[in-house]
Amino acid sequence: MELMQPLPPFWGDKLRMALEWAATLAFALSGVIEAARKRLDAVGVCVVAFATAFGGGTLRDLLLDQRPFFWVRHVEFLWALLGLCVAAVLFMRQRHLAPTERAILWPDALGLGLFTAVGVDLALAVGEPPLVAVLMGVVTSVFGGVLRDVLCNEIPRALNDHRPYALWSFAGGWLFVGLHQLGLAPWLVLTVTVVVTAGGRLLSVGRGWAVPGWRR
């Protein structure tokens, strides 16, 4: 079977790095908020934020045999997250903010869309077929949130809240593949994928859409 061609090198590298930065920071923020909700100390906040931000990308790199991992190749990610954690903790303590569960929704949805696009594009760039690339997008965008919830002693939202989450990542991954096959501009492919995936997640929560659950 003929493999899809990845995005052109310049666009692929630049856009992928920009999206990875944005996705990492968005998921780190969701980790900080969740850790603050659980009243963890500063070390706990950093651990949850780092696991949330790097968990999906690390598993992706492991499955795709990419060494060293993306956050090891770019140590600036570590410094940026450390700075974000310190700033967020100080800000919330000084303002006496009490983060709500709903506060996690926006950074979590944004990270879902961004990491979906990054995961699919990177998998295509190393020669994986479309189905594997889409699954890498799901892994990249979902696994960090799963780690966050497990560390905070919660059943992962991606698995039990019945509102489409991983399904939007899966759909967004195929949207990326389809738009890419149509030959659209790389920035447009990535932008539409992020908007549809993140927007779909937000819309699902706002409208109360749910996947079928167990009958009581």
mmCIF file with all atom_site columns, C-alpha atoms in Angstrom:
data_model
loop_
_atom_site.group_PDB
_atom_site.id
_atom_site.type_symbol
_atom_site.label_atom_id
_atom_site.label_alt_id
_atom_site.label_comp_id
_atom_site.label_asym_id
_atom_site.label_entity_id
_atom_site.label_seq_id
_atom_site.pdbx_PDB_ins_code
_atom_site.Cartn_x
_atom_site.Cartn_y
_atom_site.Cartn_z
_atom_site.occupancy
_atom_site.B_iso_or_equiv
_atom_site.pdbx_formal_charge
_atom_site.auth_seq_id
_atom_site.auth_comp_id
_atom_site.auth_asym_id
_atom_site.auth_atom_id
_atom_site.pdbx_PDB_model_num
ATOM 1   C CA . MET A 1 1   ? 0.000   0.000  0.000  1.00 0.00 ? 1   MET A CA 1
ATOM 2   C CA . GLU A 1 2   ? 1.284   3.430  -0.905 1.00 0.00 ? 2   GLU A CA 1
ATOM 3   C CA . LEU A 1 3   ? 2.032   5.531  2.140  1.00 0.00 ? 3   LEU A CA 1
ATOM 4   C CA . MET A 1 4   ? 0.880   9.115  2.458  1.00 0.00 ? 4   MET A CA 1
ATOM 5   C CA . GLN A 1 5   ? 3.461   11.828 2.128  1.00 0.00 ? 5   GLN A CA 1
ATOM 6   C CA . PRO A 1 6   ? 3.989   13.955 5.249  1.00 0.00 ? 6   PRO A CA 1
ATOM 7   C CA . LEU A 1 7   ? 3.802   17.714 5.249  1.00 0.00 ? 7   LEU A CA 1
ATOM 8   C CA . PRO A 1 8   ? 6.674   19.495 3.447  1.00 0.00 ? 8   PRO A CA 1
ATOM 9   C CA . PRO A 1 9   ? 9.765   19.607 5.694  1.00 0.00 ? 9   PRO A CA 1
ATOM 10  C CA . PHE A 1 10  ? 9.766   23.352 6.384  1.00 0.00 ? 10  PHE A CA 1
ATOM 11  C CA . TRP A 1 11  ? 6.069   23.591 7.121  1.00 0.00 ? 11  TRP A CA 1
ATOM 12  C CA . GLY A 1 12  ? 6.004   20.258 8.898  1.00 0.00 ? 12  GLY A CA 1
ATOM 13  C CA . ASP A 1 13  ? 8.843   21.097 11.272 1.00 0.00 ? 13  ASP A CA 1
ATOM 14  C CA . LYS A 1 14  ? 7.786   24.661 12.026 1.00 0.00 ? 14  LYS A CA 1
ATOM 15  C CA . LEU A 1 15  ? 4.068   24.038 12.431 1.00 0.00 ? 15  LEU A CA 1
ATOM 16  C CA . ARG A 1 16  ? 4.533   20.800 14.342 1.00 0.00 ? 16  ARG A CA 1
ATOM 17  C CA . MET A 1 17  ? 6.868   22.469 16.816 1.00 0.00 ? 17  MET A CA 1
ATOM 18  C CA . ALA A 1 18  ? 4.513   25.430 17.290 1.00 0.00 ? 18  ALA A CA 1
ATOM 19  C CA . LEU A 1 19  ? 1.555   23.130 17.882 1.00 0.00 ? 19  LEU A CA 1
ATOM 20  C CA . GLU A 1 20  ? 3.552   20.899 20.222 1.00 0.00 ? 20  GLU A CA 1
ATOM 21  C CA . TRP A 1 21  ? 4.451   23.955 22.295 1.00 0.00 ? 21  TRP A CA 1
ATOM 22  C CA . ALA A 1 22  ? 0.844   25.106 22.455 1.00 0.00 ? 22  ALA A CA 1
ATOM 23  C CA . ALA A 1 23  ? -0.485  21.616 23.220 1.00 0.00 ? 23  ALA A CA 1
ATOM 24  C CA . THR A 1 24  ? 2.110   20.978 25.922 1.00 0.00 ? 24  THR A CA 1
ATOM 25  C CA . LEU A 1 25  ? 1.343   24.248 27.693 1.00 0.00 ? 25  LEU A CA 1
ATOM 26  C CA . ALA A 1 26  ? -2.425  23.726 27.397 1.00 0.00 ? 26  ALA A CA 1
ATOM 27  C CA . PHE A 1 27  ? -2.267  20.249 28.917 1.00 0.00 ? 27  PHE A CA 1
ATOM 28  C CA . ALA A 1 28  ? 0.186   21.417 31.578 1.00 0.00 ? 28  ALA A CA 1
ATOM 29  C CA . LEU A 1 29  ? -2.308  24.102 32.586 1.00 0.00 ? 29  LEU A CA 1
ATOM 30  C CA . SER A 1 30  ? -5.091  21.537 32.850 1.00 0.00 ? 30  SER A CA 1
ATOM 31  C CA . GLY A 1 31  ? -2.804  19.474 35.088 1.00 0.00 ? 31  GLY A CA 1
ATOM 32  C CA . VAL A 1 32  ? -2.052  22.476 37.292 1.00 0.00 ? 32  VAL A CA 1
ATOM 33  C CA . ILE A 1 33  ? -5.767  23.238 37.671 1.00 0.00 ? 33  ILE A CA 1
ATOM 34  C CA . GLU A 1 34  ? -6.653  19.653 38.544 1.00 0.00 ? 34  GLU A CA 1
ATOM 35  C CA . ALA A 1 35  ? -3.784  19.398 41.044 1.00 0.00 ? 35  ALA A CA 1
ATOM 36  C CA . ALA A 1 36  ? -4.904  22.675 42.637 1.00 0.00 ? 36  ALA A CA 1
ATOM 37  C CA . ARG A 1 37  ? -8.455  21.318 42.912 1.00 0.00 ? 37  ARG A CA 1
ATOM 38  C CA . LYS A 1 38  ? -7.065  18.336 44.809 1.00 0.00 ? 38  LYS A CA 1
ATOM 39  C CA . ARG A 1 39  ? -5.057  20.653 47.089 1.00 0.00 ? 39  ARG A CA 1
ATOM 40  C CA . LEU A 1 40  ? -1.729  19.065 46.198 1.00 0.00 ? 40  LEU A CA 1
ATOM 41  C CA . ASP A 1 41  ? 1.459   20.778 47.303 1.00 0.00 ? 41  ASP A CA 1
ATOM 42  C CA . ALA A 1 42  ? 3.890   22.480 44.916 1.00 0.00 ? 42  ALA A CA 1
ATOM 43  C CA . VAL A 1 43  ? 5.720   19.227 44.148 1.00 0.00 ? 43  VAL A CA 1
ATOM 44  C CA . GLY A 1 44  ? 2.437   17.484 43.447 1.00 0.00 ? 44  GLY A CA 1
ATOM 45  C CA . VAL A 1 45  ? 1.357   20.271 41.108 1.00 0.00 ? 45  VAL A CA 1
ATOM 46  C CA . CYS A 1 46  ? 4.589   19.959 39.123 1.00 0.00 ? 46  CYS A CA 1
ATOM 47  C CA . VAL A 1 47  ? 4.372   16.155 38.916 1.00 0.00 ? 47  VAL A CA 1
ATOM 48  C CA . VAL A 1 48  ? 0.769   16.220 37.672 1.00 0.00 ? 48  VAL A CA 1
ATOM 49  C CA . ALA A 1 49  ? 1.479   19.037 35.201 1.00 0.00 ? 49  ALA A CA 1
ATOM 50  C CA . PHE A 1 50  ? 4.551   17.294 33.763 1.00 0.00 ? 50  PHE A CA 1
ATOM 51  C CA . ALA A 1 51  ? 2.760   13.939 33.467 1.00 0.00 ? 51  ALA A CA 1
ATOM 52  C CA . THR A 1 52  ? -0.218  15.568 31.748 1.00 0.00 ? 52  THR A CA 1
ATOM 53  C CA . ALA A 1 53  ? 1.900   17.579 29.338 1.00 0.00 ? 53  ALA A CA 1
ATOM 54  C CA . PHE A 1 54  ? 4.447   14.912 28.429 1.00 0.00 ? 54  PHE A CA 1
ATOM 55  C CA . GLY A 1 55  ? 2.593   11.624 28.933 1.00 0.00 ? 55  GLY A CA 1
ATOM 56  C CA . GLY A 1 56  ? 0.911   11.341 25.536 1.00 0.00 ? 56  GLY A CA 1
ATOM 57  C CA . GLY A 1 57  ? 3.878   12.577 23.533 1.00 0.00 ? 57  GLY A CA 1
ATOM 58  C CA . THR A 1 58  ? 6.248   10.260 25.376 1.00 0.00 ? 58  THR A CA 1
ATOM 59  C CA . LEU A 1 59  ? 4.082   7.203  24.679 1.00 0.00 ? 59  LEU A CA 1
ATOM 60  C CA . ARG A 1 60  ? 3.797   8.282  21.040 1.00 0.00 ? 60  ARG A CA 1
ATOM 61  C CA . ASP A 1 61  ? 7.561   8.607  20.676 1.00 0.00 ? 61  ASP A CA 1
ATOM 62  C CA . LEU A 1 62  ? 8.008   5.242  22.374 1.00 0.00 ? 62  LEU A CA 1
ATOM 63  C CA . LEU A 1 63  ? 5.584   3.517  19.986 1.00 0.00 ? 63  LEU A CA 1
ATOM 64  C CA . LEU A 1 64  ? 7.122   5.217  16.947 1.00 0.00 ? 64  LEU A CA 1
ATOM 65  C CA . ASP A 1 65  ? 10.658  4.447  18.169 1.00 0.00 ? 65  ASP A CA 1
ATOM 66  C CA . GLN A 1 66  ? 11.644  8.113  18.281 1.00 0.00 ? 66  GLN A CA 1
ATOM 67  C CA . ARG A 1 67  ? 14.731  8.741  20.416 1.00 0.00 ? 67  ARG A CA 1
ATOM 68  C CA . PRO A 1 68  ? 15.370  10.815 22.365 1.00 0.00 ? 68  PRO A CA 1
ATOM 69  C CA . PHE A 1 69  ? 11.840  11.785 23.433 1.00 0.00 ? 69  PHE A CA 1
ATOM 70  C CA . PHE A 1 70  ? 10.565  15.172 22.262 1.00 0.00 ? 70  PHE A CA 1
ATOM 71  C CA . TRP A 1 71  ? 10.999  16.854 25.652 1.00 0.00 ? 71  TRP A CA 1
ATOM 72  C CA . VAL A 1 72  ? 14.549  15.519 25.923 1.00 0.00 ? 72  VAL A CA 1
ATOM 73  C CA . ARG A 1 73  ? 15.443  16.880 22.467 1.00 0.00 ? 73  ARG A CA 1
ATOM 74  C CA . HIS A 1 74  ? 13.982  20.255 23.437 1.00 0.00 ? 74  HIS A CA 1
ATOM 75  C CA . VAL A 1 75  ? 14.906  20.894 27.058 1.00 0.00 ? 75  VAL A CA 1
ATOM 76  C CA . GLU A 1 76  ? 13.237  24.303 26.827 1.00 0.00 ? 76  GLU A CA 1
ATOM 77  C CA . PHE A 1 77  ? 9.934   22.467 27.268 1.00 0.00 ? 77  PHE A CA 1
ATOM 78  C CA . LEU A 1 78  ? 11.031  21.503 30.782 1.00 0.00 ? 78  LEU A CA 1
ATOM 79  C CA . TRP A 1 79  ? 11.985  25.052 31.736 1.00 0.00 ? 79  TRP A CA 1
ATOM 80  C CA . ALA A 1 80  ? 8.753   26.464 30.293 1.00 0.00 ? 80  ALA A CA 1
ATOM 81  C CA . LEU A 1 81  ? 6.624   23.991 32.244 1.00 0.00 ? 81  LEU A CA 1
ATOM 82  C CA . LEU A 1 82  ? 8.535   24.575 35.440 1.00 0.00 ? 82  LEU A CA 1
ATOM 83  C CA . GLY A 1 83  ? 7.992   28.319 35.036 1.00 0.00 ? 83  GLY A CA 1
ATOM 84  C CA . LEU A 1 84  ? 4.297   27.784 34.296 1.00 0.00 ? 84  LEU A CA 1
ATOM 85  C CA . CYS A 1 85  ? 3.845   25.660 37.408 1.00 0.00 ? 85  CYS A CA 1
ATOM 86  C CA . VAL A 1 86  ? 5.547   28.164 39.697 1.00 0.00 ? 86  VAL A CA 1
ATOM 87  C CA . ALA A 1 87  ? 3.667   31.129 38.220 1.00 0.00 ? 87  ALA A CA 1
ATOM 88  C CA . ALA A 1 88  ? 0.306   29.352 38.360 1.00 0.00 ? 88  ALA A CA 1
ATOM 89  C CA . VAL A 1 89  ? 0.727   28.246 41.971 1.00 0.00 ? 89  VAL A CA 1
ATOM 90  C CA . LEU A 1 90  ? 1.776   31.734 43.092 1.00 0.00 ? 90  LEU A CA 1
ATOM 91  C CA . PHE A 1 91  ? -1.066  33.371 41.156 1.00 0.00 ? 91  PHE A CA 1
ATOM 92  C CA . MET A 1 92  ? -3.747  31.080 42.547 1.00 0.00 ? 92  MET A CA 1
ATOM 93  C CA . ARG A 1 93  ? -2.455  31.408 46.100 1.00 0.00 ? 93  ARG A CA 1
ATOM 94  C CA . GLN A 1 94  ? -2.279  35.212 45.964 1.00 0.00 ? 94  GLN A CA 1
ATOM 95  C CA . ARG A 1 95  ? -5.712  35.515 44.357 1.00 0.00 ? 95  ARG A CA 1
ATOM 96  C CA . HIS A 1 96  ? -7.192  32.820 46.598 1.00 0.00 ? 96  HIS A CA 1
ATOM 97  C CA . LEU A 1 97  ? -8.707  31.128 43.572 1.00 0.00 ? 97  LEU A CA 1
ATOM 98  C CA . ALA A 1 98  ? -10.612 27.881 43.946 1.00 0.00 ? 98  ALA A CA 1
ATOM 99  C CA . PRO A 1 99  ? -10.402 26.141 40.552 1.00 0.00 ? 99  PRO A CA 1
ATOM 100 C CA . THR A 1 100 ? -13.536 24.307 39.483 1.00 0.00 ? 100 THR A CA 1
ATOM 101 C CA . GLU A 1 101 ? -13.810 21.137 37.438 1.00 0.00 ? 101 GLU A CA 1
ATOM 102 C CA . ARG A 1 102 ? -15.237 23.221 34.583 1.00 0.00 ? 102 ARG A CA 1
ATOM 103 C CA . ALA A 1 103 ? -12.060 25.361 34.531 1.00 0.00 ? 103 ALA A CA 1
ATOM 104 C CA . ILE A 1 104 ? -10.169 22.371 33.132 1.00 0.00 ? 104 ILE A CA 1
ATOM 105 C CA . LEU A 1 105 ? -12.479 22.101 30.120 1.00 0.00 ? 105 LEU A CA 1
ATOM 106 C CA . TRP A 1 106 ? -10.923 24.779 27.908 1.00 0.00 ? 106 TRP A CA 1
ATOM 107 C CA . PRO A 1 107 ? -7.207  23.930 28.211 1.00 0.00 ? 107 PRO A CA 1
ATOM 108 C CA . ASP A 1 108 ? -8.053  20.227 28.075 1.00 0.00 ? 108 ASP A CA 1
ATOM 109 C CA . ALA A 1 109 ? -10.097 20.600 24.867 1.00 0.00 ? 109 ALA A CA 1
ATOM 110 C CA . LEU A 1 110 ? -7.426  22.784 23.285 1.00 0.00 ? 110 LEU A CA 1
ATOM 111 C CA . GLY A 1 111 ? -4.709  20.283 24.166 1.00 0.00 ? 111 GLY A CA 1
ATOM 112 C CA . LEU A 1 112 ? -6.861  17.493 22.718 1.00 0.00 ? 112 LEU A CA 1
ATOM 113 C CA . GLY A 1 113 ? -7.114  19.231 19.343 1.00 0.00 ? 113 GLY A CA 1
ATOM 114 C CA . LEU A 1 114 ? -3.491  20.333 19.193 1.00 0.00 ? 114 LEU A CA 1
ATOM 115 C CA . PHE A 1 115 ? -1.974  17.001 20.179 1.00 0.00 ? 115 PHE A CA 1
ATOM 116 C CA . THR A 1 116 ? -4.275  15.146 17.775 1.00 0.00 ? 116 THR A CA 1
ATOM 117 C CA . ALA A 1 117 ? -2.902  17.169 14.857 1.00 0.00 ? 117 ALA A CA 1
ATOM 118 C CA . VAL A 1 118 ? 0.698   16.833 16.061 1.00 0.00 ? 118 VAL A CA 1
ATOM 119 C CA . GLY A 1 119 ? 0.437   13.080 16.609 1.00 0.00 ? 119 GLY A CA 1
ATOM 120 C CA . VAL A 1 120 ? -1.062  12.353 13.188 1.00 0.00 ? 120 VAL A CA 1
ATOM 121 C CA . ASP A 1 121 ? 1.407   14.582 11.365 1.00 0.00 ? 121 ASP A CA 1
ATOM 122 C CA . LEU A 1 122 ? 4.447   13.132 13.128 1.00 0.00 ? 122 LEU A CA 1
ATOM 123 C CA . ALA A 1 123 ? 3.339   9.557  12.456 1.00 0.00 ? 123 ALA A CA 1
ATOM 124 C CA . LEU A 1 124 ? 2.862   10.332 8.761  1.00 0.00 ? 124 LEU A CA 1
ATOM 125 C CA . ALA A 1 125 ? 6.261   12.006 8.713  1.00 0.00 ? 125 ALA A CA 1
ATOM 126 C CA . VAL A 1 126 ? 7.974   8.769  9.768  1.00 0.00 ? 126 VAL A CA 1
ATOM 127 C CA . GLY A 1 127 ? 6.104   6.747  7.152  1.00 0.00 ? 127 GLY A CA 1
ATOM 128 C CA . GLU A 1 128 ? 3.235   5.188  9.091  1.00 0.00 ? 128 GLU A CA 1
ATOM 129 C CA . PRO A 1 129 ? -0.008  4.315  7.234  1.00 0.00 ? 129 PRO A CA 1
ATOM 130 C CA . PRO A 1 130 ? -3.116  6.461  7.855  1.00 0.00 ? 130 PRO A CA 1
ATOM 131 C CA . LEU A 1 131 ? -4.796  4.199  10.440 1.00 0.00 ? 131 LEU A CA 1
ATOM 132 C CA . VAL A 1 132 ? -1.660  4.002  12.574 1.00 0.00 ? 132 VAL A CA 1
ATOM 133 C CA . ALA A 1 133 ? -1.182  7.776  12.237 1.00 0.00 ? 133 ALA A CA 1
ATOM 134 C CA . VAL A 1 134 ? -4.727  8.433  13.431 1.00 0.00 ? 134 VAL A CA 1
ATOM 135 C CA . LEU A 1 135 ? -4.240  6.135  16.418 1.00 0.00 ? 135 LEU A CA 1
ATOM 136 C CA . MET A 1 136 ? -1.007  7.953  17.259 1.00 0.00 ? 136 MET A CA 1
ATOM 137 C CA . GLY A 1 137 ? -3.017  11.165 17.290 1.00 0.00 ? 137 GLY A CA 1
ATOM 138 C CA . VAL A 1 138 ? -5.427  9.612  19.773 1.00 0.00 ? 138 VAL A CA 1
ATOM 139 C CA . VAL A 1 139 ? -2.611  8.289  21.964 1.00 0.00 ? 139 VAL A CA 1
ATOM 140 C CA . THR A 1 140 ? -0.820  11.642 21.963 1.00 0.00 ? 140 THR A CA 1
ATOM 141 C CA . SER A 1 141 ? -3.930  13.620 22.860 1.00 0.00 ? 141 SER A CA 1
ATOM 142 C CA . VAL A 1 142 ? -5.591  11.301 25.385 1.00 0.00 ? 142 VAL A CA 1
ATOM 143 C CA . PHE A 1 143 ? -2.891  9.555  27.416 1.00 0.00 ? 143 PHE A CA 1
ATOM 144 C CA . GLY A 1 144 ? -1.670  12.682 29.234 1.00 0.00 ? 144 GLY A CA 1
ATOM 145 C CA . GLY A 1 145 ? -5.170  13.386 30.559 1.00 0.00 ? 145 GLY A CA 1
ATOM 146 C CA . VAL A 1 146 ? -5.515  9.769  31.644 1.00 0.00 ? 146 VAL A CA 1
ATOM 147 C CA . LEU A 1 147 ? -2.284  10.053 33.660 1.00 0.00 ? 147 LEU A CA 1
ATOM 148 C CA . ARG A 1 148 ? -3.467  13.343 35.184 1.00 0.00 ? 148 ARG A CA 1
ATOM 149 C CA . ASP A 1 149 ? -6.706  11.830 36.420 1.00 0.00 ? 149 ASP A CA 1
ATOM 150 C CA . VAL A 1 150 ? -5.053  8.663  37.730 1.00 0.00 ? 150 VAL A CA 1
ATOM 151 C CA . LEU A 1 151 ? -2.486  10.690 39.691 1.00 0.00 ? 151 LEU A CA 1
ATOM 152 C CA . CYS A 1 152 ? -5.337  12.772 41.138 1.00 0.00 ? 152 CYS A CA 1
ATOM 153 C CA . ASN A 1 153 ? -7.226  9.631  42.182 1.00 0.00 ? 153 ASN A CA 1
ATOM 154 C CA . GLU A 1 154 ? -9.980  9.996  39.585 1.00 0.00 ? 154 GLU A CA 1
ATOM 155 C CA . ILE A 1 155 ? -11.363 7.571  37.035 1.00 0.00 ? 155 ILE A CA 1
ATOM 156 C CA . PRO A 1 156 ? -10.059 9.112  33.768 1.00 0.00 ? 156 PRO A CA 1
ATOM 157 C CA . ARG A 1 157 ? -12.646 11.455 32.240 1.00 0.00 ? 157 ARG A CA 1
ATOM 158 C CA . ALA A 1 158 ? -11.803 10.124 28.812 1.00 0.00 ? 158 ALA A CA 1
ATOM 159 C CA . LEU A 1 159 ? -13.180 6.745  29.886 1.00 0.00 ? 159 LEU A CA 1
ATOM 160 C CA . ASN A 1 160 ? -16.193 7.431  32.082 1.00 0.00 ? 160 ASN A CA 1
ATOM 161 C CA . ASP A 1 161 ? -17.911 10.796 31.558 1.00 0.00 ? 161 ASP A CA 1
ATOM 162 C CA . HIS A 1 162 ? -19.740 9.545  28.433 1.00 0.00 ? 162 HIS A CA 1
ATOM 163 C CA . ARG A 1 163 ? -19.178 12.834 26.612 1.00 0.00 ? 163 ARG A CA 1
ATOM 164 C CA . PRO A 1 164 ? -17.183 12.242 23.407 1.00 0.00 ? 164 PRO A CA 1
ATOM 165 C CA . TYR A 1 165 ? -13.478 12.807 24.042 1.00 0.00 ? 165 TYR A CA 1
ATOM 166 C CA . ALA A 1 166 ? -11.240 10.220 22.421 1.00 0.00 ? 166 ALA A CA 1
ATOM 167 C CA . LEU A 1 167 ? -13.902 9.915  19.701 1.00 0.00 ? 167 LEU A CA 1
ATOM 168 C CA . TRP A 1 168 ? -13.314 13.531 18.704 1.00 0.00 ? 168 TRP A CA 1
ATOM 169 C CA . SER A 1 169 ? -9.585  12.880 18.530 1.00 0.00 ? 169 SER A CA 1
ATOM 170 C CA . PHE A 1 170 ? -10.206 9.828  16.339 1.00 0.00 ? 170 PHE A CA 1
ATOM 171 C CA . ALA A 1 171 ? -12.528 11.815 14.060 1.00 0.00 ? 171 ALA A CA 1
ATOM 172 C CA . GLY A 1 172 ? -10.095 14.728 13.965 1.00 0.00 ? 172 GLY A CA 1
ATOM 173 C CA . GLY A 1 173 ? -7.285  12.408 12.964 1.00 0.00 ? 173 GLY A CA 1
ATOM 174 C CA . TRP A 1 174 ? -9.252  11.134 9.968  1.00 0.00 ? 174 TRP A CA 1
ATOM 175 C CA . LEU A 1 175 ? -10.174 14.708 9.089  1.00 0.00 ? 175 LEU A CA 1
ATOM 176 C CA . PHE A 1 176 ? -6.447  15.515 9.006  1.00 0.00 ? 176 PHE A CA 1
ATOM 177 C CA . VAL A 1 177 ? -5.812  12.542 6.728  1.00 0.00 ? 177 VAL A CA 1
ATOM 178 C CA . GLY A 1 178 ? -8.663  13.481 4.389  1.00 0.00 ? 178 GLY A CA 1
ATOM 179 C CA . LEU A 1 179 ? -7.713  17.139 4.088  1.00 0.00 ? 179 LEU A CA 1
ATOM 180 C CA . HIS A 1 180 ? -4.084  16.202 3.563  1.00 0.00 ? 180 HIS A CA 1
ATOM 181 C CA . GLN A 1 181 ? -5.012  13.829 0.755  1.00 0.00 ? 181 GLN A CA 1
ATOM 182 C CA . LEU A 1 182 ? -6.938  16.677 -0.895 1.00 0.00 ? 182 LEU A CA 1
ATOM 183 C CA . GLY A 1 183 ? -3.668  18.614 -1.096 1.00 0.00 ? 183 GLY A CA 1
ATOM 184 C CA . LEU A 1 184 ? -4.751  21.573 1.046  1.00 0.00 ? 184 LEU A CA 1
ATOM 185 C CA . ALA A 1 185 ? -2.181  23.955 2.502  1.00 0.00 ? 185 ALA A CA 1
ATOM 186 C CA . PRO A 1 186 ? -0.440  22.469 5.568  1.00 0.00 ? 186 PRO A CA 1
ATOM 187 C CA . TRP A 1 187 ? -1.430  25.354 7.847  1.00 0.00 ? 187 TRP A CA 1
ATOM 188 C CA . LEU A 1 188 ? -5.060  24.912 6.823  1.00 0.00 ? 188 LEU A CA 1
ATOM 189 C CA . VAL A 1 189 ? -4.995  21.146 7.437  1.00 0.00 ? 189 VAL A CA 1
ATOM 190 C CA . LEU A 1 190 ? -3.581  21.633 10.911 1.00 0.00 ? 190 LEU A CA 1
ATOM 191 C CA . THR A 1 191 ? -5.845  24.563 11.796 1.00 0.00 ? 191 THR A CA 1
ATOM 192 C CA . VAL A 1 192 ? -9.063  22.857 10.708 1.00 0.00 ? 192 VAL A CA 1
ATOM 193 C CA . THR A 1 193 ? -8.101  19.678 12.580 1.00 0.00 ? 193 THR A CA 1
ATOM 194 C CA . VAL A 1 194 ? -7.468  21.586 15.809 1.00 0.00 ? 194 VAL A CA 1
ATOM 195 C CA . VAL A 1 195 ? -10.622 23.699 15.539 1.00 0.00 ? 195 VAL A CA 1
ATOM 196 C CA . VAL A 1 196 ? -12.925 20.779 14.733 1.00 0.00 ? 196 VAL A CA 1
ATOM 197 C CA . THR A 1 197 ? -11.471 18.454 17.388 1.00 0.00 ? 197 THR A CA 1
ATOM 198 C CA . ALA A 1 198 ? -11.358 21.005 20.213 1.00 0.00 ? 198 ALA A CA 1
ATOM 199 C CA . GLY A 1 199 ? -14.619 22.624 19.150 1.00 0.00 ? 199 GLY A CA 1
ATOM 200 C CA . GLY A 1 200 ? -16.348 19.254 18.970 1.00 0.00 ? 200 GLY A CA 1
ATOM 201 C CA . ARG A 1 201 ? -15.276 18.423 22.512 1.00 0.00 ? 201 ARG A CA 1
ATOM 202 C CA . LEU A 1 202 ? -16.513 21.786 23.821 1.00 0.00 ? 202 LEU A CA 1
ATOM 203 C CA . LEU A 1 203 ? -19.769 21.444 21.920 1.00 0.00 ? 203 LEU A CA 1
ATOM 204 C CA . SER A 1 204 ? -20.308 17.956 23.305 1.00 0.00 ? 204 SER A CA 1
ATOM 205 C CA . VAL A 1 205 ? -19.986 19.236 26.859 1.00 0.00 ? 205 VAL A CA 1
ATOM 206 C CA . GLY A 1 206 ? -22.091 22.336 26.218 1.00 0.00 ? 206 GLY A CA 1
ATOM 207 C CA . ARG A 1 207 ? -24.902 20.425 24.512 1.00 0.00 ? 207 ARG A CA 1
ATOM 208 C CA . GLY A 1 208 ? -24.742 17.410 26.778 1.00 0.00 ? 208 GLY A CA 1
ATOM 209 C CA . TRP A 1 209 ? -23.992 14.939 23.992 1.00 0.00 ? 209 TRP A CA 1
ATOM 210 C CA . ALA A 1 210 ? -23.114 11.524 25.321 1.00 0.00 ? 210 ALA A CA 1
ATOM 211 C CA . VAL A 1 211 ? -22.027 8.142  24.021 1.00 0.00 ? 211 VAL A CA 1
ATOM 212 C CA . PRO A 1 212 ? -24.163 5.145  25.082 1.00 0.00 ? 212 PRO A CA 1
ATOM 213 C CA . GLY A 1 213 ? -23.484 3.954  28.637 1.00 0.00 ? 213 GLY A CA 1
ATOM 214 C CA . TRP A 1 214 ? -24.418 0.907  30.676 1.00 0.00 ? 214 TRP A CA 1
ATOM 215 C CA . ARG A 1 215 ? -28.101 0.486  31.481 1.00 0.00 ? 215 ARG A CA 1
ATOM 216 C CA . ARG A 1 216 ? -28.852 0.704  35.175 1.00 0.00 ? 216 ARG A CA 1
#
